[in-house]
Short mmCIF file of C-alpha atoms and ligand atoms in Angstrom, two decimals:
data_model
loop_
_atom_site.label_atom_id
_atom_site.label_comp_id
_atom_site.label_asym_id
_atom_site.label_seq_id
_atom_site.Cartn_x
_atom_site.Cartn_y
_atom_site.Cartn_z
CA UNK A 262 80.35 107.65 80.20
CA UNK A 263 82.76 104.67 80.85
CA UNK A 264 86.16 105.64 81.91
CA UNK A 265 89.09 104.08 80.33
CA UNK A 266 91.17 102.29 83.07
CA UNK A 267 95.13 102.00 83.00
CA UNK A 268 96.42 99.26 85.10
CA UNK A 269 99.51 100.03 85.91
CA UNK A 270 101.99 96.80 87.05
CA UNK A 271 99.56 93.57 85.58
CA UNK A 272 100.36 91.07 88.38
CA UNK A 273 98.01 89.49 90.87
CA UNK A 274 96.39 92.56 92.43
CA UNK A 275 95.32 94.22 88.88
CA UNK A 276 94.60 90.83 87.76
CA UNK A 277 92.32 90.40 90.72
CA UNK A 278 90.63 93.88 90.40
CA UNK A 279 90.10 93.92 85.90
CA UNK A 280 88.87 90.23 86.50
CA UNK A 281 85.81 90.74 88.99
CA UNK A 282 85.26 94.10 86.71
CA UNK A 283 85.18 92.21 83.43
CA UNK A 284 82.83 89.38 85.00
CA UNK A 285 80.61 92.12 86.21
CA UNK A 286 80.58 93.43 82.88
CA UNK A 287 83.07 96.69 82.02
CA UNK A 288 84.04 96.74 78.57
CA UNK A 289 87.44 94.85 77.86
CA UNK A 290 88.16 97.64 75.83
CA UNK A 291 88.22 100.11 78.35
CA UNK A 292 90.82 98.61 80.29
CA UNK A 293 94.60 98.75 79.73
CA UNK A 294 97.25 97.22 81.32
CA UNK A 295 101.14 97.54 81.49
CA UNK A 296 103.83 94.76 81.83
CA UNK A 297 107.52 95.15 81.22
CA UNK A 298 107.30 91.72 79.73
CA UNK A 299 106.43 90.84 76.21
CA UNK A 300 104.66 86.98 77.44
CA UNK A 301 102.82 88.60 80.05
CA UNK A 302 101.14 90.90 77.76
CA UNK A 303 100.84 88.46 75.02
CA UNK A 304 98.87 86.21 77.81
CA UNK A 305 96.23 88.97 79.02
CA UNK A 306 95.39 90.34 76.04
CA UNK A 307 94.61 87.07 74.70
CA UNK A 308 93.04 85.51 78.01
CA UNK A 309 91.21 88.62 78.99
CA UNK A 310 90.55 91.19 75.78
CA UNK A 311 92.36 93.89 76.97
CA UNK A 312 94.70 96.10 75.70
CA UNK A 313 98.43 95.45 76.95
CA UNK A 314 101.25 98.09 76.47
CA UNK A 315 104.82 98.15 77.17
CA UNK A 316 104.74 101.79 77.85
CA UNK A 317 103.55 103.02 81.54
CA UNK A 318 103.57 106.80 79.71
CA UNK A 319 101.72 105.61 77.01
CA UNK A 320 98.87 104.02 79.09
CA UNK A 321 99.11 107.04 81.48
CA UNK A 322 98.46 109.29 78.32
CA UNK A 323 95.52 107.46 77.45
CA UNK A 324 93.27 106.84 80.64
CA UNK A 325 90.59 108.79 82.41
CA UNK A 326 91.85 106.75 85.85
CA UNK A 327 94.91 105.22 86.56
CA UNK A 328 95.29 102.08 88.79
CA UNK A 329 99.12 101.96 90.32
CA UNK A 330 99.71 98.63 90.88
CA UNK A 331 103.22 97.56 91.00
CA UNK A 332 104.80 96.72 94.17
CA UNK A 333 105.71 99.76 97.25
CA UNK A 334 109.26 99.55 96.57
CA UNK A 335 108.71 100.12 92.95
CA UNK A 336 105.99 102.67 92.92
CA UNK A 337 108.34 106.08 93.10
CA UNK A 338 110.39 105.06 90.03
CA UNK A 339 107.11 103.74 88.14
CA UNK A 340 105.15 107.55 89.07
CA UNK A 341 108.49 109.81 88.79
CA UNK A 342 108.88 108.23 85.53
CA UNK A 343 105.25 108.74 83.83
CA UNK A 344 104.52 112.36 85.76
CA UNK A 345 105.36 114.53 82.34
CA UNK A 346 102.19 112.90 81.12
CA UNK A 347 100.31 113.22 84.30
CA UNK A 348 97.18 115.27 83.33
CA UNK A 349 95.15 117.67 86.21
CA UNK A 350 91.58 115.55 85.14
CA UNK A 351 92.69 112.41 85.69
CA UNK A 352 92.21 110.21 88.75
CA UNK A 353 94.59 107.93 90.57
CA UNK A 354 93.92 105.32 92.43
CA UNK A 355 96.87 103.53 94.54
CA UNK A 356 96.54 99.78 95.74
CA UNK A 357 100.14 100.00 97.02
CA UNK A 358 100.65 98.60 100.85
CA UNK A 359 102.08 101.18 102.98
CA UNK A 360 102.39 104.05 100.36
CA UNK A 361 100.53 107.10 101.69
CA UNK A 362 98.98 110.12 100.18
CA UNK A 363 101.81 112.04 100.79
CA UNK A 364 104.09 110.54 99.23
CA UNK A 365 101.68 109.54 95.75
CA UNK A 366 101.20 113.50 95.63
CA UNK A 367 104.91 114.24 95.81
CA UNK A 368 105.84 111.88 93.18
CA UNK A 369 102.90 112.84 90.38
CA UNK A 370 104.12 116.42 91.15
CA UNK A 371 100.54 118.22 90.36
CA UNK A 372 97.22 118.59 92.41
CA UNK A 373 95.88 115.57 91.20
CA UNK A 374 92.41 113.48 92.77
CA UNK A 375 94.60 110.53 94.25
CA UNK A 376 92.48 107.80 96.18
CA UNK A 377 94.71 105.14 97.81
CA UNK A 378 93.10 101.55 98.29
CA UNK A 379 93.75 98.44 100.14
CA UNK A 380 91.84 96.00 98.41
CA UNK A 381 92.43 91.54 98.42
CA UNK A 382 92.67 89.08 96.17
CA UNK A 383 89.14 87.97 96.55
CA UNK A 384 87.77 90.53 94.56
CA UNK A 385 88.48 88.11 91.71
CA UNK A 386 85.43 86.72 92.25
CA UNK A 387 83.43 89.91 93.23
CA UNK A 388 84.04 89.24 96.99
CA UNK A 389 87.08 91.68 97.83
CA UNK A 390 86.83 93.73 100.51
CA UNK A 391 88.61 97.25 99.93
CA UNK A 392 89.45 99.62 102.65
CA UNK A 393 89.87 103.57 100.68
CA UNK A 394 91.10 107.10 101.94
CA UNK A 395 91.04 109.92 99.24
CA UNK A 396 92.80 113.19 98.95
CA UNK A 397 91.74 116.69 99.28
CA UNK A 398 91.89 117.09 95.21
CA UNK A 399 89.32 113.78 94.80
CA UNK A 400 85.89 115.63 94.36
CA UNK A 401 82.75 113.78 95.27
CA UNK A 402 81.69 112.52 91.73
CA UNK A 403 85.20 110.37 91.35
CA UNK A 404 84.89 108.88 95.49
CA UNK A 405 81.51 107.49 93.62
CA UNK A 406 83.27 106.24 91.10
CA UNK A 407 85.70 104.64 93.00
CA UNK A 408 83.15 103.10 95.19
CA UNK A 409 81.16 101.73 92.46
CA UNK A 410 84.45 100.32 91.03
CA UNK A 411 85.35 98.24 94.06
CA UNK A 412 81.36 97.15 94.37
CA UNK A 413 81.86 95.77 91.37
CA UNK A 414 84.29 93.27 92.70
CA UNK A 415 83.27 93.05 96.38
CA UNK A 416 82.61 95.62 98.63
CA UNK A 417 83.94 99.16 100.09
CA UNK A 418 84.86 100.63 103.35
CA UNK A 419 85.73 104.62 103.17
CA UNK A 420 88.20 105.55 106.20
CA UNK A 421 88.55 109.29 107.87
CA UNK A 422 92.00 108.82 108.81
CA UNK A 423 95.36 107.21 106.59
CA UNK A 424 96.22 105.73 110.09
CA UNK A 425 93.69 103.47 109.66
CA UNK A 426 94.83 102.27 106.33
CA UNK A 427 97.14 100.18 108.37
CA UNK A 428 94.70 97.78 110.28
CA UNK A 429 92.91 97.78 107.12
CA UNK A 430 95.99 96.11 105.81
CA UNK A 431 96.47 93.91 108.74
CA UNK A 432 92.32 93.03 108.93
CA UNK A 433 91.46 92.79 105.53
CA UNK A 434 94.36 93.28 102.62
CA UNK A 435 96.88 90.41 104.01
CA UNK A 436 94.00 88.27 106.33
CA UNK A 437 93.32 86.26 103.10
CA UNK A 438 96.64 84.89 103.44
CA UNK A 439 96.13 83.67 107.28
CA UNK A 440 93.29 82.03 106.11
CA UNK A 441 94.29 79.80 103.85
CA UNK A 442 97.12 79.18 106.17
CA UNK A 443 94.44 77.67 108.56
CA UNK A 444 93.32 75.88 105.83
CA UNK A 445 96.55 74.64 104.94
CA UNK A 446 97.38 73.55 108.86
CA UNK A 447 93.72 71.59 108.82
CA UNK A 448 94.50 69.81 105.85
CA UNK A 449 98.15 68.70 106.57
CA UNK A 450 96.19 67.48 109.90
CA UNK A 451 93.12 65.41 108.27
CA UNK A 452 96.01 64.16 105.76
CA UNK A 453 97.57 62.88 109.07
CA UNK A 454 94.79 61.37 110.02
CA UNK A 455 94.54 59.63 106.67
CA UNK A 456 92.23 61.13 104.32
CA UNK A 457 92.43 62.47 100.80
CA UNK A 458 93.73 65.86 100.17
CA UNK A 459 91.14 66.53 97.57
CA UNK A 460 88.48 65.72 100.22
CA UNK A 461 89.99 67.50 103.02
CA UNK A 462 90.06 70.61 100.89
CA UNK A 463 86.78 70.52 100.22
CA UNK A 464 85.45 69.86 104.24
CA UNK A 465 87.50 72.61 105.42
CA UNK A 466 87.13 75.17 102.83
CA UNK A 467 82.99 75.14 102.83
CA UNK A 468 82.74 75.08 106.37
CA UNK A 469 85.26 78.03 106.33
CA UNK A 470 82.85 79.37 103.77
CA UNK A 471 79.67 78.32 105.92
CA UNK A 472 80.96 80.11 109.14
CA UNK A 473 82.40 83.36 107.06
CA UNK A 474 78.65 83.86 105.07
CA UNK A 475 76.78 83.49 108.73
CA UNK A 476 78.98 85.95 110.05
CA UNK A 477 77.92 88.42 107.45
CA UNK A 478 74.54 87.29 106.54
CA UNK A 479 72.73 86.38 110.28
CA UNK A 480 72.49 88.97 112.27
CA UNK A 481 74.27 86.93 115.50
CA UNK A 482 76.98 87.94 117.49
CA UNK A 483 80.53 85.89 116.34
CA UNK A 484 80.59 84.47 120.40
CA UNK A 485 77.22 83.19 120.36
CA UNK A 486 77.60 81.37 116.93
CA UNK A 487 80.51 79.68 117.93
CA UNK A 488 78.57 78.96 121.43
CA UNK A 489 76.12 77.55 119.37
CA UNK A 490 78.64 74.55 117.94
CA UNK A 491 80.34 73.58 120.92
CA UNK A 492 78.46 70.96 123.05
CA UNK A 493 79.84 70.78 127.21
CA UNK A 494 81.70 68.12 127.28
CA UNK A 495 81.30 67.71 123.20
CA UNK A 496 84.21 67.71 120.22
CA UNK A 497 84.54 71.22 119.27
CA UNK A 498 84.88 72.06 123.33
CA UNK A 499 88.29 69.76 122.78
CA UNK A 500 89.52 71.88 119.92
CA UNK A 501 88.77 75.21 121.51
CA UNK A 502 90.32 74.78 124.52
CA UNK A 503 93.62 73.00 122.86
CA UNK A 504 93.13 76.81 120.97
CA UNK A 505 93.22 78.35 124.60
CA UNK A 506 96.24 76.34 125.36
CA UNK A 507 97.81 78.01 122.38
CA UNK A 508 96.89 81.44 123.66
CA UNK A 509 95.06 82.05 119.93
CA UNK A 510 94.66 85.79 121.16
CA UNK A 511 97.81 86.28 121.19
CA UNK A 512 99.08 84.38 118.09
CA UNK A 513 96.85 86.15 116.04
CA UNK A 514 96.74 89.72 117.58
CA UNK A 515 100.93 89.01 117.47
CA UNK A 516 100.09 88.47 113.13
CA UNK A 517 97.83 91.27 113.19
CA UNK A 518 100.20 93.87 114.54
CA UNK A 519 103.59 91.92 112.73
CA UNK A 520 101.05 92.64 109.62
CA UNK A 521 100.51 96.57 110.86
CA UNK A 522 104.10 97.22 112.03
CA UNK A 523 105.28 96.31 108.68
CA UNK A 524 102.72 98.91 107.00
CA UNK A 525 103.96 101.47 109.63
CA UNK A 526 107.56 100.80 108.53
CA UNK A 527 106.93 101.52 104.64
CA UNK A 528 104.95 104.21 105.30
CA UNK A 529 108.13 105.40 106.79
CA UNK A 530 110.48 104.80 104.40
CA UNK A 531 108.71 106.01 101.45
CA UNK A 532 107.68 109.42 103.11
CA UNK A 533 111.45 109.68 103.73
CA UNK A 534 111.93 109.32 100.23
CA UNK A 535 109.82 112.33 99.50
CA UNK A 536 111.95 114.93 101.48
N1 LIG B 1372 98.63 90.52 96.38
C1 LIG B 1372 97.77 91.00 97.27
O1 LIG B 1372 97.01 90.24 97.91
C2 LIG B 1372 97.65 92.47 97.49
C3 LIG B 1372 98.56 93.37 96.95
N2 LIG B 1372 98.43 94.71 97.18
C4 LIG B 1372 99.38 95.63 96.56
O2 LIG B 1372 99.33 95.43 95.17
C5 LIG B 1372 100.56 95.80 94.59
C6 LIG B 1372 100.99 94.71 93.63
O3 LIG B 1372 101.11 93.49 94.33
P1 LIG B 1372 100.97 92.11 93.58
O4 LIG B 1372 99.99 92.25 92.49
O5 LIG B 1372 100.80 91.10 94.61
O6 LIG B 1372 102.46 92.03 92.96
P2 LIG B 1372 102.91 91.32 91.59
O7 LIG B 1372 104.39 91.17 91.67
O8 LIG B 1372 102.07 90.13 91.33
O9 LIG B 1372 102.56 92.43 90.50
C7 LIG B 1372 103.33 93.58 90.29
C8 LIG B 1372 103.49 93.70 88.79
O10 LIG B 1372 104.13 94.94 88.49
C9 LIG B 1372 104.76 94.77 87.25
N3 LIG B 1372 105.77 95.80 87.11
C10 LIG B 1372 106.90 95.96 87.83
N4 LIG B 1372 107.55 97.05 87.42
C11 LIG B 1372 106.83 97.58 86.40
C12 LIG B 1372 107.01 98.71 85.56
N5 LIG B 1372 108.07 99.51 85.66
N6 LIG B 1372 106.08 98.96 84.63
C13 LIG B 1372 104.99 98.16 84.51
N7 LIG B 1372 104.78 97.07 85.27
C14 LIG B 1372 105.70 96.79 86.20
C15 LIG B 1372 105.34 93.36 87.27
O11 LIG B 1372 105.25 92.78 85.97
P3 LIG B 1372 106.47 92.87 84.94
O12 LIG B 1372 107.69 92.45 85.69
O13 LIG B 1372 106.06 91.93 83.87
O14 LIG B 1372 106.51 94.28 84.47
C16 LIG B 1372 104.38 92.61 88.20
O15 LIG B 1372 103.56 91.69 87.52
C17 LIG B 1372 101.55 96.00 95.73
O16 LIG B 1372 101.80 97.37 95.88
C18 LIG B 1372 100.83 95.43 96.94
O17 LIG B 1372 101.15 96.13 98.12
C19 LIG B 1372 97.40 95.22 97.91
C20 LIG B 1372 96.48 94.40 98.46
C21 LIG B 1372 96.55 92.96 98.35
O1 LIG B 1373 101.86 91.43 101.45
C1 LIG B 1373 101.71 92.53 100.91
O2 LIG B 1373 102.58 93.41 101.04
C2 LIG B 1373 100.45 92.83 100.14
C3 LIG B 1373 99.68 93.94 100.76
C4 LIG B 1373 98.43 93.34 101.33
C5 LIG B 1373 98.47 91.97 100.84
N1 LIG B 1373 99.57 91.72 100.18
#
């Protein structure tokens, strides 16, 4: 049977997630989707088939699994609000940064299967990457759901421990974001140098694409590939060691942990709100 799916919060996330599912072929009307304004919903219901409501009870009411996707600060409100229509067979799944278990549970007020998620934007085009951690009321049958629901856009990494949820954040959920930030720096830089930007995108972005796929796909350690490109006394030797200069381990282990701190600190403050 095909569950009906309630986005809740349409914005780039859900949009990320119900794309790569409707490309990989789950029934437009299956999915729902909820946006407090009346363009927005105009726009995906036209653009993507689905069903659009204004109502987060409504959608709630209606769906086998519900996908929370507005923003952390929002997510207590959205949930306290819809939790008289919470039902005890329904699953919900939580892509919210830095919003534990704890604190979902608290807020839907019932013994409810809650999985929370840390998926990325890639999974627009089927190649997200989704760190999950369920709860003790998530029976085996709905973790394979969920896991077939994020291989549908990408791929799946189950964790044992919440803690974890917060590297997953800082390795995974945000790193899409420091990457095209590379990008962005090599680009201003072969701009500099004089060529096109439409030309320097496209360099950069398939060799960052080249080196990413034979990371995953050769079975190579990441030292020995990048040993493999730098010549003594060659180019990419230059650019390395002008790297080194920089200290790059500590520039991006410092983004890594600014990335994790910040998950720590929500976590915080929305457990506090739970007492
Ligand atoms: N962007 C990313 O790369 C990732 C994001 N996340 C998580 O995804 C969640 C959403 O982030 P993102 O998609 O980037 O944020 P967006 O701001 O793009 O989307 C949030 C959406 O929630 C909607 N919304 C707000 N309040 C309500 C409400 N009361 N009822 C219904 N809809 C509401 C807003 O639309 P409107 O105002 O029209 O109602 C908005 O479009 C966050 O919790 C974030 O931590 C997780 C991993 C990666
Ligand atoms: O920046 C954020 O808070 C969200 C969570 C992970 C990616 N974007």
């Amino acid at each position: 049977m095909t569950l009906s799916i309630a986005f809740i919060g349409v914005g780039n996330m859900a949009r990320s997630i119900f794309s790569g599912l409707l490309a990989s072929g789950y029934p437009a009307e299956k999915i729902m989707g909820t946006s407090r304004t009346p363009e927005k919903r105009e726009y995906y219901q036209q653009q993507y088939g689905i069903s659009m409501l204004a109502e987060n009870e409504q959608a709630v009411s209606q769906a086998d699994v519900v996908v929370l996707c507005v923003k952390p600060a929002q997510m207590q409100a959205v949930v306290e609000e819809f939790a008289d229509y919470v039902r005890d067979d329904q699953l919900f799944l939580s892509v919210a940064a830095g919003v534990e278990l704890d604190a979902l549970e608290h807020w839907l007020a019932k013994p409810v299967a809650v999985v929370r998620s840390m998926p990325n934007t890639p999974s627009q085009l089927g190649v997200g990457m989704t760190g999950l951690i369920a709860n003790k009321h998530t029976n085996a049958s709905q973790k394979e759901w969920v896991t077939e629901l994020f291989a549908s856009v990408g791929s799946s990494v189950w964790v044992d421990d919440e803690v974890h949820m917060h590297t997953v954040t800082g390795l995974s959920g945000s790193a899409p974001a420091y990457f095209f930030r590379f990008l962005e720096a090599m680009i201003k830089s072969a701009k500099e140098q004089g060529l096109d930007e439409e030309t320097s995108r496209k360099l950069a972005s398939q060799a960052m694409l080249g080196a990413a796929r034979m990371v995953i796909e050769l079975d190579e350690p990441i030292d020995q590939l990048r040993k493999n490109i730098t010549s003594p006394k060659g180019t990419t030797e230059q650019a390395l060691l002008s790297f080194e200069a920089a200290n790059i381990d500590k520039v991006v282990g410092d983004a890594v942990f600014a990335c994790v701190e910040r998950s720590k600190e929500l976590a915080k403050a929305f457990s506090a709100q739970k007492d």
